[in-house]
Coordinates of N, CA and C in Angstrom, one line a residue:
X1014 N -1.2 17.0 -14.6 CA -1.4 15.7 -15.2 C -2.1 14.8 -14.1
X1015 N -3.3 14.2 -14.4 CA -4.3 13.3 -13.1 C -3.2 11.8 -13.2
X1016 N -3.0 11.9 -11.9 CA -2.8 10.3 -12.0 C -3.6 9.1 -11.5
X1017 N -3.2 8.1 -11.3 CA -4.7 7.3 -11.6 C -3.8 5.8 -11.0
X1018 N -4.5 4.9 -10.8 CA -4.6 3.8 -9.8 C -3.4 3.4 -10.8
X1019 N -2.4 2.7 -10.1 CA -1.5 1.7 -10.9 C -0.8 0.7 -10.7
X1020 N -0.3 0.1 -11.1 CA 0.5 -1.6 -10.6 C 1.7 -1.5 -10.6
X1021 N 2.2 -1.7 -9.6 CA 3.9 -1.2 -9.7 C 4.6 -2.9 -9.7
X1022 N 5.1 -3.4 -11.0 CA 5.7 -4.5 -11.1 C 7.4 -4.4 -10.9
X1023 N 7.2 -5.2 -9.8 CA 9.2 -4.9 -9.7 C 9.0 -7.1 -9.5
X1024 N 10.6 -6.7 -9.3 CA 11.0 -8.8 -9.3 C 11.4 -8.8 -7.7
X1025 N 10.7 -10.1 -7.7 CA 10.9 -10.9 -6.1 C 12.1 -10.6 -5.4
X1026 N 12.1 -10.9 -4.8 CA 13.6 -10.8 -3.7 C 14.0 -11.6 -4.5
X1027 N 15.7 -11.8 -4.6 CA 16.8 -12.7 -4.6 C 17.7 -12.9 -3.6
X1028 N 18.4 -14.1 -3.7 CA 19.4 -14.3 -3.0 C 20.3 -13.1 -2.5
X1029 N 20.6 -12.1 -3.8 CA 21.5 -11.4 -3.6 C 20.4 -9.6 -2.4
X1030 N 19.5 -9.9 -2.0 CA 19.2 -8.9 -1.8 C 17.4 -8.6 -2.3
X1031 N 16.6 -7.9 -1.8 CA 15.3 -7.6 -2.1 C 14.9 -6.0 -2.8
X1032 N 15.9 -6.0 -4.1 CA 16.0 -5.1 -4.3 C 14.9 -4.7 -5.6
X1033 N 14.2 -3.6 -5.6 CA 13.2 -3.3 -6.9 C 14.1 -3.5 -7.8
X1034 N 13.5 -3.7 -9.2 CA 14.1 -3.6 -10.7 C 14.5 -2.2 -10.9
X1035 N 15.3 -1.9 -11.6 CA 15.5 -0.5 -12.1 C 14.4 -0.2 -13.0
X1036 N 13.0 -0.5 -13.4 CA 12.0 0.2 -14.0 C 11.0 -0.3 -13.1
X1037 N 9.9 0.5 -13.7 CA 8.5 0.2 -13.3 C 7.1 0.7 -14.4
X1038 N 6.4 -0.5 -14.2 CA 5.3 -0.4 -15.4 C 4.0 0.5 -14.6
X1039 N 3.8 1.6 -15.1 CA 2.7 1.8 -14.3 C 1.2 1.4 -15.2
X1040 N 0.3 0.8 -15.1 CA -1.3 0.8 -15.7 C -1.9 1.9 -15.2
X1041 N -3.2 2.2 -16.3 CA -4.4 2.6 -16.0 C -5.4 1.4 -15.1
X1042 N -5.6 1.9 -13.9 CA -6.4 0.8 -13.6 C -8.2 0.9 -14.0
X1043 N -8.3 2.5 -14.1 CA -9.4 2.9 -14.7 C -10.3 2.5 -15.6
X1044 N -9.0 3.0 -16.9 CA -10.0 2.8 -18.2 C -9.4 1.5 -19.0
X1045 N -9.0 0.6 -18.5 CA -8.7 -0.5 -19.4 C -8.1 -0.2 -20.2
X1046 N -7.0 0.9 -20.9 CA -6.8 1.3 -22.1 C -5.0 0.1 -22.4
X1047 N -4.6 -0.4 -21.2 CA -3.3 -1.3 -20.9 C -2.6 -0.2 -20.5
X1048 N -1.4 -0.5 -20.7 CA -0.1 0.1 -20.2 C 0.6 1.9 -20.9
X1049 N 0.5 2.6 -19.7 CA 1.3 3.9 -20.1 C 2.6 3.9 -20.6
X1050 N 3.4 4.7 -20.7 CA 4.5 4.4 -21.3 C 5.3 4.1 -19.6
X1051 N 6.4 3.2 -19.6 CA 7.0 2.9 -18.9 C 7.9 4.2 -18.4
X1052 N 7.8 4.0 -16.7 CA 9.1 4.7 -16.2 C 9.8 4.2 -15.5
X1053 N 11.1 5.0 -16.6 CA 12.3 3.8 -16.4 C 12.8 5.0 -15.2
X1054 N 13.4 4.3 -14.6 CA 14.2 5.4 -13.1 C 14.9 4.1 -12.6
X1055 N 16.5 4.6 -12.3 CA 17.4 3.9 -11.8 C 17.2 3.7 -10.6
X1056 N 17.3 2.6 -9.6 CA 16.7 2.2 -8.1 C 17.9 3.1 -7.6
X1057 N 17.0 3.6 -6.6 CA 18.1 4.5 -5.2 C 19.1 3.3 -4.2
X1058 N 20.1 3.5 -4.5 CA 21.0 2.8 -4.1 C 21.8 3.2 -3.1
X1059 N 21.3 3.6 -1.2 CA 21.9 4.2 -0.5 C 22.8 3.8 0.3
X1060 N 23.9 2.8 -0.9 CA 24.8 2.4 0.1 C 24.9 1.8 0.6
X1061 N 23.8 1.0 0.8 CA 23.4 0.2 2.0 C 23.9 -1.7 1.3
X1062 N 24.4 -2.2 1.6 CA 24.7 -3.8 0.7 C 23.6 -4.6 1.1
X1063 N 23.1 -5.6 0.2 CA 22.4 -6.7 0.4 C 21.8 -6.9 1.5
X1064 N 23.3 -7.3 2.6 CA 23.3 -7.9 3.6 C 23.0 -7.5 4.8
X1065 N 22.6 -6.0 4.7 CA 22.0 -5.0 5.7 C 20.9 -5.5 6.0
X1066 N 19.9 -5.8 5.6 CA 18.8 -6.3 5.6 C 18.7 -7.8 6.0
X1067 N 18.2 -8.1 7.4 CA 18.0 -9.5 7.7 C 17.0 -9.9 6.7
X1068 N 17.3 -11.7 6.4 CA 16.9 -12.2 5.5 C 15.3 -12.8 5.6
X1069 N 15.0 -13.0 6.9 CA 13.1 -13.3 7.1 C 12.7 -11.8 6.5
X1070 N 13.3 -10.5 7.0 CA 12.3 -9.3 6.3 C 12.3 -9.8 4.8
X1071 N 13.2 -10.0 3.9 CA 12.9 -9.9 2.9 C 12.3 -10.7 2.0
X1072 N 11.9 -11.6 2.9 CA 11.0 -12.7 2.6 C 9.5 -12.8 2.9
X1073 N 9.1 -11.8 4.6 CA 7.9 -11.7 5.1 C 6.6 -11.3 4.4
X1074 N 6.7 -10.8 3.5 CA 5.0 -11.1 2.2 C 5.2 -11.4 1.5
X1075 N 5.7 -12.3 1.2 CA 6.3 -13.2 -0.6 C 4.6 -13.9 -0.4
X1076 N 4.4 -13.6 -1.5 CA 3.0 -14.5 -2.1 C 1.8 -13.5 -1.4
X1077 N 1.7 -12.4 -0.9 CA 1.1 -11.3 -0.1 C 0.7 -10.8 -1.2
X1078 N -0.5 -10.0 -1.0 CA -1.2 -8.8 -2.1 C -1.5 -7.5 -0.8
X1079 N -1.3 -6.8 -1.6 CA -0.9 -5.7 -0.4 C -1.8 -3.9 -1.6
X1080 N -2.6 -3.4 -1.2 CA -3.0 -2.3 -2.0 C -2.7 -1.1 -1.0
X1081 N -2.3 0.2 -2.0 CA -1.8 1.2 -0.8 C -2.4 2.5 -1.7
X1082 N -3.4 3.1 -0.7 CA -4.4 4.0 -1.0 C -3.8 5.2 -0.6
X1083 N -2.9 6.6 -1.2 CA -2.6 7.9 -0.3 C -2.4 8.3 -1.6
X1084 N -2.9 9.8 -1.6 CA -3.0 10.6 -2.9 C -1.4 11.7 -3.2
X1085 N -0.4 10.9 -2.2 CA 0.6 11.9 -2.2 C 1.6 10.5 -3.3
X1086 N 2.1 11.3 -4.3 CA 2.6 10.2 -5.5 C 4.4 9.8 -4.3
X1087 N 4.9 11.0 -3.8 CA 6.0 10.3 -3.0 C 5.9 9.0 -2.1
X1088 N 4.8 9.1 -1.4 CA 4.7 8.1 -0.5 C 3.7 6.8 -0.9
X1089 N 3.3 6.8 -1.9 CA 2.6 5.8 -2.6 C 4.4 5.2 -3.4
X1090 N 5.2 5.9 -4.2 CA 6.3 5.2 -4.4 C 7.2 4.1 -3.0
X1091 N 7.5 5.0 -2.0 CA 7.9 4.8 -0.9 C 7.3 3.2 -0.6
X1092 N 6.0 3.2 -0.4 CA 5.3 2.6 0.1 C 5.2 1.2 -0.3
X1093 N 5.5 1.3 -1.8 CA 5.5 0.2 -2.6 C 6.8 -0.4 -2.8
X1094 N 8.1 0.4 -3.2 CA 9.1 -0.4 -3.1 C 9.6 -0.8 -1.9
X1095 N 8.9 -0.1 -0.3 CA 9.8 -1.1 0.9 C 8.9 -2.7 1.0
X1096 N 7.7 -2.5 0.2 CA 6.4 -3.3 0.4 C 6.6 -4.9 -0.5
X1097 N 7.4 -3.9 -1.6 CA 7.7 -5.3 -2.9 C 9.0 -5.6 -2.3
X1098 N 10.3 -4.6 -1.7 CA 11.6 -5.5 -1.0 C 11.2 -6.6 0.2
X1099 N 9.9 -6.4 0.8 CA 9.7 -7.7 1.1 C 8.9 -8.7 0.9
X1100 N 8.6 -8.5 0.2 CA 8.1 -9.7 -1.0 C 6.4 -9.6 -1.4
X1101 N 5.8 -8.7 -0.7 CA 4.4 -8.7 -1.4 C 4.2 -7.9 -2.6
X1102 N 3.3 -8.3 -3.4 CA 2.8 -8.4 -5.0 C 2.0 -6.7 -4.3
X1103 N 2.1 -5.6 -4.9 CA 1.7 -3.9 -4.6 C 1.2 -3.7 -5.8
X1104 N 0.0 -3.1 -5.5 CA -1.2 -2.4 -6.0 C -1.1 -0.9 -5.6
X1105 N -0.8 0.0 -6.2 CA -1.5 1.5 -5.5 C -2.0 2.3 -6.1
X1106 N -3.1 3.5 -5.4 CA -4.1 4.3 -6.2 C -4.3 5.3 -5.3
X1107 N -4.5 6.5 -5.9 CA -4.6 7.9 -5.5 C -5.5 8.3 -4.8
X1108 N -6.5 7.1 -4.9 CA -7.5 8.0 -4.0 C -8.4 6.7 -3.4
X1109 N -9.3 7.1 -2.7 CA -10.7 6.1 -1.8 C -11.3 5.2 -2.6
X1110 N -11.7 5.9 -3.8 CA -13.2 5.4 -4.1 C -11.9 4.4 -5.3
X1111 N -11.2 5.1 -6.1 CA -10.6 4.0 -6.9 C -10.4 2.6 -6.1
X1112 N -9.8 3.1 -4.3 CA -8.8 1.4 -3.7 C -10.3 0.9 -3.2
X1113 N -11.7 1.3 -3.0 CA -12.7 0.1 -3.0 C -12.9 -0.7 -4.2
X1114 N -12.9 -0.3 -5.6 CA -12.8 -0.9 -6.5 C -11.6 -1.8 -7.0
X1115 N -10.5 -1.5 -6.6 CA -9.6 -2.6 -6.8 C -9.5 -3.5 -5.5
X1116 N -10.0 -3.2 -4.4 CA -10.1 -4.1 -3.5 C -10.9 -5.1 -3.8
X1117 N -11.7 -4.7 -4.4 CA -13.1 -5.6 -4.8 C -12.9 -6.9 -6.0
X1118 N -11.9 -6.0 -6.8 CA -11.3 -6.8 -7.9 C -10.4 -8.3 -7.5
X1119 N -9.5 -6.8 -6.5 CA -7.9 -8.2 -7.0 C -8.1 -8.9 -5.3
X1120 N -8.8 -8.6 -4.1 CA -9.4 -9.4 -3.0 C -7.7 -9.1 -1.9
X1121 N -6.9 -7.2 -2.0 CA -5.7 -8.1 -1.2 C -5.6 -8.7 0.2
X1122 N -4.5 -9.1 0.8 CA -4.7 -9.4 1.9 C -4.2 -8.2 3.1
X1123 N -4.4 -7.1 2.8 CA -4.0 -5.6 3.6 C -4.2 -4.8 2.5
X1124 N -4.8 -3.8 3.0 CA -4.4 -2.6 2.5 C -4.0 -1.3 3.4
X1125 N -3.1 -0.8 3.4 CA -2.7 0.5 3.6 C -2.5 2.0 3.1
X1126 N -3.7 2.6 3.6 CA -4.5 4.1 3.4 C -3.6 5.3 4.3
X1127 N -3.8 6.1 3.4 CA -4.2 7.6 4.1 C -5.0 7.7 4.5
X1128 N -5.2 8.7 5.6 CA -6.5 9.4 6.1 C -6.9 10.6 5.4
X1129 N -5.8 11.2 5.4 CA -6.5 12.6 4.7 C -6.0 13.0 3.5
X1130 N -7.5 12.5 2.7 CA -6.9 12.9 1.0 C -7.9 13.6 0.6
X1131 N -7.5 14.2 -0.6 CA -8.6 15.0 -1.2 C -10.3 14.2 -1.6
X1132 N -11.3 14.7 -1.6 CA -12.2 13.8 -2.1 C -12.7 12.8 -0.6
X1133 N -13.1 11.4 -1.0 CA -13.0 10.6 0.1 C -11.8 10.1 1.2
X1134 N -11.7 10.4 2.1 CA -11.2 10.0 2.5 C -10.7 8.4 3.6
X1135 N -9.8 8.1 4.3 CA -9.6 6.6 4.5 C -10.4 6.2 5.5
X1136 N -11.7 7.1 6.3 CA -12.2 7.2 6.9 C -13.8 6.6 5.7
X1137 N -13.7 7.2 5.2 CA -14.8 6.8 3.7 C -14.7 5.4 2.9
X1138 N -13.8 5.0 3.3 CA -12.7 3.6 2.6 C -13.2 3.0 2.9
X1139 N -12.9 3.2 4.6 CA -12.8 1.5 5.7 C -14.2 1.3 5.9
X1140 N -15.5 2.6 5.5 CA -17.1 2.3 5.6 C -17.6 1.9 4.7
X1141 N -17.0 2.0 3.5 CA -17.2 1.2 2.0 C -17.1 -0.1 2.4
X1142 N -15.8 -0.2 2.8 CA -15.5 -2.0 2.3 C -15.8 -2.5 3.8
X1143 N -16.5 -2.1 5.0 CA -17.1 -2.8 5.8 C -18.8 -2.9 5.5
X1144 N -19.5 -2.6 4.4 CA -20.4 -2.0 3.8 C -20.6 -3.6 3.2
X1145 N -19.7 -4.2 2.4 CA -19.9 -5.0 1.3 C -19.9 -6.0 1.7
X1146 N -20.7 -7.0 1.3 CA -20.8 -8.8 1.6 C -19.7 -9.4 1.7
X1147 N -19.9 -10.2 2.7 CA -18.5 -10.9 3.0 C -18.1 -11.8 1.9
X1148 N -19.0 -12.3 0.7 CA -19.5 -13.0 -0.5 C -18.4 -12.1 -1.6
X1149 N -18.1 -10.4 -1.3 CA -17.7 -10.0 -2.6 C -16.5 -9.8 -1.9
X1150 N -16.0 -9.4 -0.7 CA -14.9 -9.3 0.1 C -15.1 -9.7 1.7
X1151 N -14.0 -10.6 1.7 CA -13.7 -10.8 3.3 C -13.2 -9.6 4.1
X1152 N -13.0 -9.7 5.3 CA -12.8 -8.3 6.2 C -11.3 -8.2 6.2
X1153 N -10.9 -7.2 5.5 CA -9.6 -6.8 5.0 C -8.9 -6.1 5.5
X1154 N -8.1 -6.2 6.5 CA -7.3 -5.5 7.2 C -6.7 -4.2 6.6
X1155 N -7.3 -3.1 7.4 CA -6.6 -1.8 6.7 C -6.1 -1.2 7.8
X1156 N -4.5 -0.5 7.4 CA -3.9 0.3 8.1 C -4.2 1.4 7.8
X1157 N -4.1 2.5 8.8 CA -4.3 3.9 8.5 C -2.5 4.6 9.0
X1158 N -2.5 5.2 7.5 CA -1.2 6.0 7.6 C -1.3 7.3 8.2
X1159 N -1.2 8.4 8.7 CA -1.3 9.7 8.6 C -0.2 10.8 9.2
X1160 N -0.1 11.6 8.4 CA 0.7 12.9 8.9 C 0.4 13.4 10.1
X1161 N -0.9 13.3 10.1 CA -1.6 14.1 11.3 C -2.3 13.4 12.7
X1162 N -1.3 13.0 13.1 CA -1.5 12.2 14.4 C -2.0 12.7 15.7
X1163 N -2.8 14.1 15.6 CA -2.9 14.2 16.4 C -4.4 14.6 15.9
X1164 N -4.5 14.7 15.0 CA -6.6 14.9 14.1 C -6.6 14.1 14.2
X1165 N -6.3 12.8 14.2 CA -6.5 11.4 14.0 C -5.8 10.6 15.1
X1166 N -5.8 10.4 16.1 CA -5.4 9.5 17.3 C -5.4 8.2 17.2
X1167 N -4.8 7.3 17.7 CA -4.9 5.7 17.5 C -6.4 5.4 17.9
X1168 N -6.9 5.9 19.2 CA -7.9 5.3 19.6 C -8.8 5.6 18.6
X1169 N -9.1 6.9 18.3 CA -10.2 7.4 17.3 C -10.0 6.4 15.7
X1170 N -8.6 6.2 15.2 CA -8.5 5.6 13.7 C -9.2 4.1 14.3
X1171 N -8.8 3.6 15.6 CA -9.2 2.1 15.9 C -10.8 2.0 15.7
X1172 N -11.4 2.9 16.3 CA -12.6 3.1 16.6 C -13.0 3.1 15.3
X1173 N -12.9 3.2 14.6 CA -13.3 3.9 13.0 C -13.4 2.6 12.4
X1174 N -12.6 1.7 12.7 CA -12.4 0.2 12.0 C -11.2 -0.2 11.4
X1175 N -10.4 0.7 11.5 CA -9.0 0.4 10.9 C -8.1 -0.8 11.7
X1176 N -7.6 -1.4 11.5 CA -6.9 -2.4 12.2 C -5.8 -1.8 12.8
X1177 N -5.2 -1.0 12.4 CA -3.6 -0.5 12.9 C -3.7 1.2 12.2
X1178 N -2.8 1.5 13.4 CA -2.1 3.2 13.3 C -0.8 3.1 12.6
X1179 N -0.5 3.8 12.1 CA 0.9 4.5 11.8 C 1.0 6.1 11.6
X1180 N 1.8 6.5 12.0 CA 2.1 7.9 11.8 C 3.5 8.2 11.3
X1181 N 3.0 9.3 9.9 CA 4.4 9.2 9.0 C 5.2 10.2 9.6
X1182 N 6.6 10.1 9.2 CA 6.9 9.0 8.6 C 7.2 7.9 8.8
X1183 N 7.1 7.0 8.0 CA 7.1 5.9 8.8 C 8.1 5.1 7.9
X1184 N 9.0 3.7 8.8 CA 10.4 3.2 8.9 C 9.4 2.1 8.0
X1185 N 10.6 2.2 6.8 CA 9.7 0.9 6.3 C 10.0 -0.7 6.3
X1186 N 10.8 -0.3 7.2 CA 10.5 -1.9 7.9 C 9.4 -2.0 9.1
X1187 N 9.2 -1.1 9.6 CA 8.0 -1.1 10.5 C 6.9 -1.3 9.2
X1188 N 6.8 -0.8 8.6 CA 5.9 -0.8 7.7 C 5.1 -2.1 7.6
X1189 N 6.4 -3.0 7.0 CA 6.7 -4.3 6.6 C 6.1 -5.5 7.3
X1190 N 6.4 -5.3 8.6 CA 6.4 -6.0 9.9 C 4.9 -5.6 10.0
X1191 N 4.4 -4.3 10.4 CA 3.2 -4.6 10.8 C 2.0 -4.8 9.3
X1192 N 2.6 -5.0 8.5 CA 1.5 -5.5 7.3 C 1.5 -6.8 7.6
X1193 N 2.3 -7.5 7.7 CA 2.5 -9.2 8.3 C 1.9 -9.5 9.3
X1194 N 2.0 -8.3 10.0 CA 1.2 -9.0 11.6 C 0.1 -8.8 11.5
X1195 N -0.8 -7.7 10.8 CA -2.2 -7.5 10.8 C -3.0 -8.8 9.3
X1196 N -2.2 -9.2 8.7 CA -2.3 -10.3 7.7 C -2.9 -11.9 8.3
X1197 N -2.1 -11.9 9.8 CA -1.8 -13.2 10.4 C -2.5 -13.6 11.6
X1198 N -3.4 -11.8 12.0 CA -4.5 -11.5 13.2 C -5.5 -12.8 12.9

């Protein structure tokens, strides 16, 4: 089954905790056709209370647009609910050429890519959207994620244009933190 760019809506932080909704709506971001059928899946609950979590993380991208480009569906999940427990509004899509197109659309203020996916890769991304008028997009800070840290080195991902390294897996509160800090460069 192809999957395809989607919007993962969960609710804001609360008082009680920055926890996703127990559903999630996914769209076609492709063909305009609206909404697939909903998947409902109960939030992973590991025990952890509320109050584990200091209360600035779960505040640190509230009002943030945040798009996350990797063609692997676990870590595009991953990615988005530590991204929405801190408060930024998540976009994600499977592949390159779709996250230039919704970059272009919804304008976020970070994106965070794979390097190595089927098709284009995050290396093919970050030359797209340094390609396009500052008129249709401002210079959008993109993180590069990757498994393979050692095909891909910090200096070589920097050199490339990427704002920031990470190598998975990765702690998603590091995650968190440095989507804020490259937001605020």
């Amino acid at each position: 089954m192809p999957r395809h760019a989607g919007v993962l809506t969960t609710a804001p932080p609360t008082r009680f905790g920055a926890l996703p909704t127990d559903h999630r709506e996914r769209r076609h971001a492709r063909s305009g056709e609206g909404p697939s059928s909903a998947d409902r899946r109960a939030a992973r609950g590991g025990g952890e209370s509320p109050a584990a979590r200091p209360v600035p993380l779960q505040r640190l991208l509230v009002g943030r647009r945040v798009l996350v480009v990797d063609d692997d569906a676990d870590v595009l999940e991953l990615f988005a609910v530590a991204l929405t427990a801190c408060g930024a509004e998540v976009t994600t899509t499977d592949n390159a050429r779709d996250g230039v197109a919704l970059a272009t659309r919804m304008r976020p203020d970070a994106i965070v890519s794979d390097i190595a996916m089927a098709g284009e890769d995050g290396y093919w991304l970050v030359r797209e959207l340094k390609r396009l008028p500052a008129e249709i997009i401002n210079d959008i800070p993109v993180i590069a994620a990757t498994a393979y840290g050692r095909e891909h080195p910090r200096a070589r991902v920097l050199a490339a244009g990427f704002a920031e390294h990470l190598q998975k897996p990765i702690d998603p509160d590091q995650l968190c933190r440095l989507v804020a800090s490259v937001i605020e460069r």
